[in-house]
Every structure is written in structure tokens, then in C-alpha cells.
Amino acid sequence: MARRNKSSRERWGFRESILTFIPGNSVYGTMRSRNARHGVMFILPFIIGFLVFMLKPLIESLIMTFNDVNLIAGGGMSYRYIGLDNYKYAFTVDPYFNQRLVEEIPRMLINSVATLVLSFVIAVILNQNFKGRTLARAIFFLPVILSSGVLPGIESQNEFYNMMQGISDQVANSSGVNLSQSLQDLLAVSGMASGVFDVLFQMIDAIYDIVMASGIQIVVFLSGLQAISPSLYEAADVEGCTAWEAFWKITFPMVSPLLLVNAIYTIIDFFMKNDNRVMERINELWQRLEFGHVSAMYWIYFAVALTFIGIVTVIISRGVHYYED
């Protein structure tokens, strides 16, 4: 097994990408081209669904950002071109959008990092050979099934759940003690508080959301760990490598491509959640039928998320190791 050198990756450009799908050339028969075609076939249903169901609404929402949109009695909408006024409203007039955007983005990024770390650690543990491993894997994937619709419905509509949550909040308020805040204050008095502790406590406070969002990432990491050939660890053991050295020299480099996949998925997952305060503000304006303002805010939010995905991709890609099969 040999690692791809930098020059071989740079030689694969736009021309080679086109030749991948054209039979009868030297590129078409390579393993990389076959893998690329298999990948395209795998996502082809999504591409077709996007073009059929999502492309038109996406274009219409972009058009709305440059217009004052109002409902017409009897059905339909009227458009009046106003240029960039909707974007100016989002940035300079709306009293909540910018504030919530600045507050929510760091929180979502912290949660994304915590989710990646937690899911990777759990995947490594679940990859070990122990009794009840299948049951443990099912338990960690269970939040993905529940969060798809069942659990949110229980949380919002179950009277018993709401009653117990109310009792818990009243007990916490009546005691006058917030454990997380009290510990932060204690560290501040002792001189140990810092930005690192602030981030750590934000992760602790958001542990429920982090665990609920880690199911898919655990499965992806686990699939990568199971694809590593045992012969690599056997060779490392013969050479006298410790378990720690084998982890950093074999396990982590082999799984690093999946780290990029999971990072992109996690960022999108957290940014697109309807329960963050930015989405709540957008939904408030939607209920007031301010379609132009809502569309502009959606596109701004989309651009911000896309920017962070691009930054994370560039950073993680520098540490990703690719191997020839």
C-alpha cells in the first residue's frame, strides 16, 4: 500500500474528471475513475430528486430576495423589484437577525467539533471485540431514529414529559443552584477560568444535542475502522509499535478521509436545525408573510454555512491521507 503523493493528486484536474465518464481513454479504466463513477451512481437519485423537486423553488427563493413579494387575493404572488433592500433589511434594520447569527454560529461550531470527537471515540470503542457489541451499536444509533420525528413529537406534545420537565425546572430554580454556573464561578475565583473552560462548559450544557446528533457519524467512522486490514496491526505489532503508536500511525490516517465527510455532514446538520435561534427568527418573519425578508435571510444563512464548510474542508483536507487500494 502506497500513499498518493501530492503531484499525482494535482495531475487529476478538470480534463481527467471529464474523461472519467468517456470510454476509450487511458483515464476511464483506472481504479480512481471506476470509484468516481460508482460514487456518481450512488448519488444519482439525489441529483435527480434535486433537479425535479428543489431546483425551481431554489431559483424562485433567490428571485424573491430582490423583490417585494405580496400575496394576491385569490391566489398567487406579486413581485416588485427593489434590488438589495431585503439584504439591507437583514443586516441593518432587523433587530434580531445579526445578533442571533453572531451568537449561534460559535455555539454550532463548538457543538460540531464536540460531535466529531465524541462520535470518533465511541466508534473506536464499539469497534473493539466485547460481548453485547451489537446491542451497544444499536443503542448509540437509536437517537438517529428517535430524532427523525418521534422524539421531537414526544417532547412537544407529551403532557407527562412536559409536566416532568416543568417539575425539573422548578426544582432547579427553587434550589437556587446552577451546578454548571457554580463550577464556572469557582474556577474563576481560583484563577483557572479561561476561554477553554468556557468552551468546555458550553459542550457540557449541550451534551444532549451532541449525543443526539452523533449517531450517523458513529456509523460512518465505524465503517471506516472495520475496513482497516488486520494485517496492518499485525505488522505494526511485529515491529514493536505500541497501541498508541498504532492508533496515530494506522487508525487515524486510514479514517481521516471519513473525518472530512463527517465534518461537512455535522456542520450542515447543526446549521440546518430548526431549533436554533436564527431559524426561529426566520420562521417568525415567515409567519408574518414577509417573504422577501425571509428569502434574503435564508440565502445569507446559506452563504455563511457554505463559507464555514469551505473553510473546514480546506483545513481538514491538509491532514487527510489518501491511500491506493
GROMACS .gro file of C-alpha atoms in nm:
model
  325
    1MET     CA    1   0.000   0.000   0.000
    2ALA     CA    2   0.149   0.331  -0.103
    3ARG     CA    3   0.033   0.674  -0.018
    4ARG     CA    4  -0.062   0.901  -0.305
    5ASN     CA    5   0.194   1.170  -0.350
    6LYS     CA    6   0.099   1.531  -0.395
    7SER     CA    7   0.189   1.550  -0.764
    8SER     CA    8  -0.041   1.261  -0.857
    9ARG     CA    9  -0.335   1.438  -0.693
   10GLU     CA   10  -0.253   1.765  -0.869
   11ARG     CA   11  -0.242   1.597  -1.212
   12TRP     CA   12  -0.605   1.495  -1.173
   13GLY     CA   13  -0.788   1.803  -1.293
   14PHE     CA   14  -1.095   1.905  -1.492
   15ARG     CA   15  -0.984   1.717  -1.804
   16GLU     CA   16  -0.944   1.390  -1.615
   17SER     CA   17  -1.280   1.441  -1.447
   18ILE     CA   18  -1.447   1.464  -1.788
   19LEU     CA   19  -1.255   1.167  -1.931
   20THR     CA   20  -1.372   0.959  -1.633
   21PHE     CA   21  -1.715   0.928  -1.797
   22ILE     CA   22  -1.597   0.885  -2.159
   23PRO     CA   23  -1.499   0.526  -2.255
   24GLY     CA   24  -1.196   0.452  -2.469
   25ASN     CA   25  -0.924   0.657  -2.298
   26SER     CA   26  -0.644   0.588  -2.051
   27VAL     CA   27  -0.823   0.758  -1.763
   28TYR     CA   28  -1.153   0.570  -1.799
   29GLY     CA   29  -1.009   0.232  -1.695
   30THR     CA   30  -0.826   0.347  -1.382
   31MET     CA   31  -0.945   0.250  -1.035
   32ARG     CA   32  -0.995   0.614  -0.943
   33SER     CA   33  -1.229   0.661  -1.239
   34ARG     CA   34  -1.426   0.349  -1.153
   35ASN     CA   35  -1.467   0.470  -0.795
   36ALA     CA   36  -1.578   0.811  -0.920
   37ARG     CA   37  -1.841   0.656  -1.148
   38HIS     CA   38  -1.967   0.436  -0.866
   39GLY     CA   39  -1.994   0.743  -0.644
   40VAL     CA   40  -2.196   0.930  -0.906
   41MET     CA   41  -2.429   0.633  -0.949
   42PHE     CA   42  -2.476   0.622  -0.573
   43ILE     CA   43  -2.585   0.988  -0.550
   44LEU     CA   44  -2.774   0.988  -0.881
   45PRO     CA   45  -3.118   0.951  -0.714
   46PHE     CA   46  -3.046   1.260  -0.505
   47ILE     CA   47  -2.930   1.455  -0.811
   48ILE     CA   48  -3.247   1.364  -0.999
   49GLY     CA   49  -3.464   1.450  -0.699
   50PHE     CA   50  -3.288   1.783  -0.656
   51LEU     CA   51  -3.334   1.880  -1.019
   52VAL     CA   52  -3.701   1.775  -1.023
   53PHE     CA   53  -3.823   1.897  -0.684
   54MET     CA   54  -3.576   2.151  -0.543
   55LEU     CA   55  -3.414   2.346  -0.825
   56LYS     CA   56  -3.722   2.550  -0.916
   57PRO     CA   57  -3.805   2.655  -0.555
   58LEU     CA   58  -3.439   2.741  -0.503
   59ILE     CA   59  -3.436   2.974  -0.802
   60GLU     CA   60  -3.768   3.128  -0.701
   61SER     CA   61  -3.641   3.199  -0.349
   62LEU     CA   62  -3.335   3.371  -0.496
   63ILE     CA   63  -3.562   3.587  -0.713
   64MET     CA   64  -3.767   3.676  -0.405
   65THR     CA   65  -3.460   3.822  -0.235
   66PHE     CA   66  -3.458   4.105  -0.490
   67ASN     CA   67  -3.831   4.174  -0.479
   68ASP     CA   68  -4.105   4.292  -0.250
   69VAL     CA   69  -4.333   3.988  -0.250
   70ASN     CA   70  -4.700   4.005  -0.153
   71LEU     CA   71  -4.988   3.761  -0.172
   72ILE     CA   72  -5.263   3.830  -0.425
   73ALA     CA   73  -5.626   3.778  -0.329
   74GLY     CA   74  -5.749   3.465  -0.499
   75GLY     CA   75  -5.405   3.306  -0.521
   76GLY     CA   76  -5.058   3.383  -0.648
   77MET     CA   77  -4.794   3.640  -0.560
   78SER     CA   78  -4.697   3.984  -0.684
   79TYR     CA   79  -4.333   4.083  -0.732
   80ARG     CA   80  -4.193   4.436  -0.721
   81TYR     CA   81  -3.820   4.470  -0.785
   82ILE     CA   82  -3.640   4.650  -0.500
   83GLY     CA   83  -3.279   4.547  -0.557
   84LEU     CA   84  -3.077   4.474  -0.242
   85ASP     CA   85  -3.325   4.626   0.003
   86ASN     CA   86  -3.411   4.286   0.155
   87TYR     CA   87  -3.044   4.220   0.227
   88LYS     CA   88  -3.006   4.569   0.375
   89TYR     CA   89  -3.305   4.499   0.597
   90ALA     CA   90  -3.146   4.177   0.723
   91PHE     CA   91  -2.812   4.341   0.802
   92THR     CA   92  -2.912   4.691   0.918
   93VAL     CA   93  -3.282   4.703   1.011
   94ASP     CA   94  -3.387   4.374   1.169
   95PRO     CA   95  -3.304   4.398   1.541
   96TYR     CA   96  -3.250   4.024   1.597
   97PHE     CA   97  -3.107   3.857   1.286
   98ASN     CA   98  -2.745   3.978   1.313
   99GLN     CA   99  -2.738   3.934   1.689
  100ARG     CA  100  -2.862   3.578   1.677
  101LEU     CA  101  -2.636   3.494   1.384
  102VAL     CA  102  -2.329   3.608   1.580
  103GLU     CA  103  -2.441   3.419   1.891
  104GLU     CA  104  -2.546   3.094   1.727
  105ILE     CA  105  -2.257   3.035   1.486
  106PRO     CA  106  -1.987   2.985   1.756
  107ARG     CA  107  -2.222   2.758   1.951
  108MET     CA  108  -2.294   2.543   1.646
  109LEU     CA  109  -1.923   2.520   1.558
  110ILE     CA  110  -1.838   2.413   1.913
  111ASN     CA  111  -2.113   2.151   1.904
  112SER     CA  112  -1.987   2.029   1.566
  113VAL     CA  113  -1.633   1.978   1.699
  114ALA     CA  114  -1.764   1.805   2.011
  115THR     CA  115  -1.984   1.577   1.799
  116LEU     CA  116  -1.692   1.472   1.580
  117VAL     CA  117  -1.469   1.397   1.879
  118LEU     CA  118  -1.739   1.209   2.069
  119SER     CA  119  -1.851   1.005   1.768
  120PHE     CA  120  -1.493   0.905   1.682
  121VAL     CA  121  -1.417   0.797   2.039
  122ILE     CA  122  -1.739   0.596   2.060
  123ALA     CA  123  -1.672   0.436   1.719
  124VAL     CA  124  -1.326   0.327   1.834
  125ILE     CA  125  -1.478   0.173   2.148
  126LEU     CA  126  -1.757  -0.001   1.957
  127ASN     CA  127  -1.502  -0.144   1.714
  128GLN     CA  128  -1.347  -0.348   1.995
  129ASN     CA  129  -1.442  -0.711   2.044
  130PHE     CA  130  -1.664  -0.745   2.352
  131LYS     CA  131  -1.990  -0.912   2.448
  132GLY     CA  132  -2.302  -0.718   2.361
  133ARG     CA  133  -2.127  -0.514   2.093
  134THR     CA  134  -2.423  -0.533   1.853
  135LEU     CA  135  -2.664  -0.412   2.121
  136ALA     CA  136  -2.431  -0.126   2.213
  137ARG     CA  137  -2.413  -0.017   1.849
  138ALA     CA  138  -2.792  -0.023   1.822
  139ILE     CA  139  -2.824   0.188   2.137
  140PHE     CA  140  -2.590   0.457   2.003
  141PHE     CA  141  -2.774   0.466   1.671
  142LEU     CA  142  -3.114   0.483   1.839
  143PRO     CA  143  -3.107   0.866   1.878
  144VAL     CA  144  -3.091   0.899   1.498
  145ILE     CA  145  -3.420   0.708   1.465
  146LEU     CA  146  -3.585   0.893   1.750
  147SER     CA  147  -3.473   1.239   1.637
  148SER     CA  148  -3.616   1.177   1.290
  149GLY     CA  149  -3.960   1.267   1.419
  150VAL     CA  150  -4.070   1.053   1.711
  151LEU     CA  151  -3.875   1.218   1.990
  152PRO     CA  152  -3.946   1.580   1.887
  153GLY     CA  153  -4.315   1.493   1.883
  154ILE     CA  154  -4.292   1.340   2.229
  155GLU     CA  155  -4.106   1.643   2.364
  156SER     CA  156  -4.353   1.892   2.222
  157GLN     CA  157  -4.685   1.708   2.266
  158ASN     CA  158  -4.646   1.460   2.552
  159GLU     CA  159  -4.815   1.609   2.857
  160PHE     CA  160  -4.636   1.380   3.101
  161TYR     CA  161  -4.299   1.476   2.954
  162ASN     CA  162  -4.385   1.845   2.974
  163MET     CA  163  -4.504   1.805   3.332
  164MET     CA  164  -4.183   1.629   3.438
  165GLN     CA  165  -3.973   1.887   3.258
  166GLY     CA  166  -4.163   2.163   3.437
  167ILE     CA  167  -4.109   1.998   3.775
  168SER     CA  168  -3.738   1.961   3.699
  169ASP     CA  169  -3.709   2.329   3.607
  170GLN     CA  170  -3.896   2.437   3.919
  171VAL     CA  171  -3.672   2.227   4.142
  172ALA     CA  172  -3.363   2.371   3.982
  173ASN     CA  173  -3.493   2.726   4.014
  174SER     CA  174  -3.615   2.682   4.371
  175SER     CA  175  -3.283   2.541   4.487
  176GLY     CA  176  -3.108   2.845   4.353
  177VAL     CA  177  -2.810   2.634   4.247
  178ASN     CA  178  -2.689   2.601   3.890
  179LEU     CA  179  -2.416   2.339   3.900
  180SER     CA  180  -2.259   2.440   3.572
  181GLN     CA  181  -2.258   2.811   3.657
  182SER     CA  182  -2.142   2.744   4.012
  183LEU     CA  183  -1.844   2.542   3.888
  184GLN     CA  184  -1.755   2.817   3.641
  185ASP     CA  185  -1.767   3.074   3.922
  186LEU     CA  186  -1.548   2.851   4.139
  187LEU     CA  187  -1.288   2.821   3.865
  188ALA     CA  188  -1.299   3.197   3.809
  189VAL     CA  189  -1.233   3.264   4.177
  190SER     CA  190  -0.944   3.018   4.180
  191GLY     CA  191  -0.791   3.187   3.876
  192MET     CA  192  -0.832   2.883   3.649
  193ALA     CA  193  -1.112   3.017   3.429
  194SER     CA  194  -1.029   3.086   3.067
  195GLY     CA  195  -1.175   3.068   2.719
  196VAL     CA  196  -1.101   2.696   2.716
  197PHE     CA  197  -1.323   2.640   3.019
  198ASP     CA  198  -1.600   2.847   2.860
  199VAL     CA  199  -1.593   2.624   2.553
  200LEU     CA  200  -1.584   2.312   2.771
  201PHE     CA  201  -1.888   2.419   2.971
  202GLN     CA  202  -2.077   2.503   2.653
  203MET     CA  203  -2.015   2.147   2.538
  204ILE     CA  204  -2.133   2.009   2.872
  205ASP     CA  205  -2.450   2.218   2.862
  206ALA     CA  206  -2.519   2.096   2.507
  207ILE     CA  207  -2.440   1.729   2.572
  208TYR     CA  208  -2.796   1.623   2.491
  209ASP     CA  209  -2.786   1.781   2.144
  210ILE     CA  210  -2.435   1.647   2.083
  211VAL     CA  211  -2.526   1.287   2.167
  212MET     CA  212  -2.848   1.306   1.965
  213ALA     CA  213  -2.655   1.429   1.661
  214SER     CA  214  -2.369   1.177   1.673
  215GLY     CA  215  -2.542   0.858   1.550
  216ILE     CA  216  -2.467   0.891   1.178
  217GLN     CA  217  -2.107   0.996   1.243
  218ILE     CA  218  -2.052   0.692   1.466
  219VAL     CA  219  -2.174   0.459   1.190
  220VAL     CA  220  -1.952   0.628   0.928
  221PHE     CA  221  -1.643   0.614   1.149
  222LEU     CA  222  -1.722   0.255   1.245
  223SER     CA  223  -1.745   0.150   0.880
  224GLY     CA  224  -1.403   0.305   0.818
  225LEU     CA  225  -1.249   0.134   1.119
  226GLN     CA  226  -1.383  -0.205   1.010
  227ALA     CA  227  -1.235  -0.156   0.663
  228ILE     CA  228  -0.879  -0.138   0.802
  229SER     CA  229  -0.695  -0.462   0.733
  230PRO     CA  230  -0.592  -0.650   1.050
  231SER     CA  231  -0.261  -0.730   0.878
  232LEU     CA  232  -0.155  -0.369   0.928
  233TYR     CA  233  -0.188  -0.401   1.305
  234GLU     CA  234  -0.016  -0.739   1.297
  235ALA     CA  235   0.279  -0.590   1.108
  236ALA     CA  236   0.291  -0.298   1.349
  237ASP     CA  237   0.288  -0.537   1.645
  238VAL     CA  238   0.577  -0.732   1.495
  239GLU     CA  239   0.772  -0.408   1.456
  240GLY     CA  240   0.717  -0.331   1.823
  241CYS     CA  241   0.460  -0.050   1.791
  242THR     CA  242   0.255   0.030   2.097
  243ALA     CA  243  -0.124   0.062   2.078
  244TRP     CA  244  -0.091   0.441   2.099
  245GLU     CA  245   0.157   0.449   1.810
  246ALA     CA  246  -0.060   0.216   1.603
  247PHE     CA  247  -0.356   0.445   1.660
  248TRP     CA  248  -0.178   0.755   1.526
  249LYS     CA  249   0.017   0.576   1.252
  250ILE     CA  250  -0.256   0.342   1.123
  251THR     CA  251  -0.604   0.401   1.265
  252PHE     CA  252  -0.632   0.777   1.243
  253PRO     CA  253  -0.466   0.820   0.898
  254MET     CA  254  -0.683   0.545   0.749
  255VAL     CA  255  -1.003   0.701   0.886
  256SER     CA  256  -0.904   1.062   0.810
  257PRO     CA  257  -1.098   1.080   0.477
  258LEU     CA  258  -1.415   0.999   0.670
  259LEU     CA  259  -1.333   1.278   0.915
  260LEU     CA  260  -1.383   1.523   0.630
  261VAL     CA  261  -1.713   1.363   0.531
  262ASN     CA  262  -1.841   1.368   0.888
  263ALA     CA  263  -1.725   1.726   0.943
  264ILE     CA  264  -1.924   1.850   0.644
  265TYR     CA  265  -2.230   1.648   0.743
  266THR     CA  266  -2.213   1.768   1.105
  267ILE     CA  267  -2.184   2.136   1.013
  268ILE     CA  268  -2.480   2.109   0.776
  269ASP     CA  269  -2.680   1.918   1.038
  270PHE     CA  270  -2.629   2.178   1.311
  271PHE     CA  271  -2.672   2.480   1.084
  272MET     CA  272  -2.996   2.348   0.938
  273LYS     CA  273  -3.165   2.258   1.265
  274ASN     CA  274  -3.496   2.440   1.310
  275ASP     CA  275  -3.443   2.483   1.684
  276ASN     CA  276  -3.156   2.734   1.663
  277ARG     CA  277  -3.239   3.098   1.724
  278VAL     CA  278  -3.152   3.214   1.371
  279MET     CA  279  -3.403   2.973   1.219
  280GLU     CA  280  -3.656   3.073   1.483
  281ARG     CA  281  -3.625   3.438   1.377
  282ILE     CA  282  -3.664   3.347   1.011
  283ASN     CA  283  -3.971   3.138   1.090
  284GLU     CA  284  -4.120   3.432   1.283
  285LEU     CA  285  -4.095   3.652   0.974
  286TRP     CA  286  -4.233   3.369   0.759
  287GLN     CA  287  -4.545   3.358   0.974
  288ARG     CA  288  -4.581   3.732   0.915
  289LEU     CA  289  -4.568   3.663   0.537
  290GLU     CA  290  -4.252   3.874   0.485
  291PHE     CA  291  -4.136   3.652   0.201
  292GLY     CA  292  -3.872   3.889   0.063
  293HIS     CA  293  -3.702   3.938   0.400
  294VAL     CA  294  -3.723   3.566   0.477
  295SER     CA  295  -3.567   3.467   0.144
  296ALA     CA  296  -3.280   3.713   0.189
  297MET     CA  297  -3.210   3.583   0.540
  298TYR     CA  298  -3.220   3.224   0.420
  299TRP     CA  299  -2.965   3.298   0.149
  300ILE     CA  300  -2.741   3.488   0.391
  301TYR     CA  301  -2.758   3.197   0.633
  302PHE     CA  302  -2.687   2.955   0.350
  303ALA     CA  303  -2.384   3.159   0.242
  304VAL     CA  304  -2.249   3.165   0.599
  305ALA     CA  305  -2.289   2.788   0.633
  306LEU     CA  306  -2.127   2.732   0.294
  307THR     CA  307  -1.835   2.957   0.393
  308PHE     CA  308  -1.769   2.758   0.708
  309ILE     CA  309  -1.795   2.432   0.517
  310GLY     CA  310  -1.535   2.562   0.271
  311ILE     CA  311  -1.300   2.672   0.550
  312VAL     CA  312  -1.331   2.342   0.734
  313THR     CA  313  -1.280   2.147   0.411
  314VAL     CA  314  -0.958   2.334   0.332
  315ILE     CA  315  -0.824   2.287   0.686
  316ILE     CA  316  -0.909   1.918   0.722
  317SER     CA  317  -0.805   1.831   0.365
  318ARG     CA  318  -0.446   1.926   0.452
  319GLY     CA  319  -0.435   1.644   0.705
  320VAL     CA  320  -0.626   1.381   0.511
  321HIS     CA  321  -0.423   1.078   0.399
  322TYR     CA  322  -0.526   0.904   0.077
  323TYR     CA  323  -0.410   0.552   0.001
  324GLU     CA  324  -0.408   0.340  -0.310
  325ASP     CA  325  -0.608   0.021  -0.284
   0.00000   0.00000   0.00000
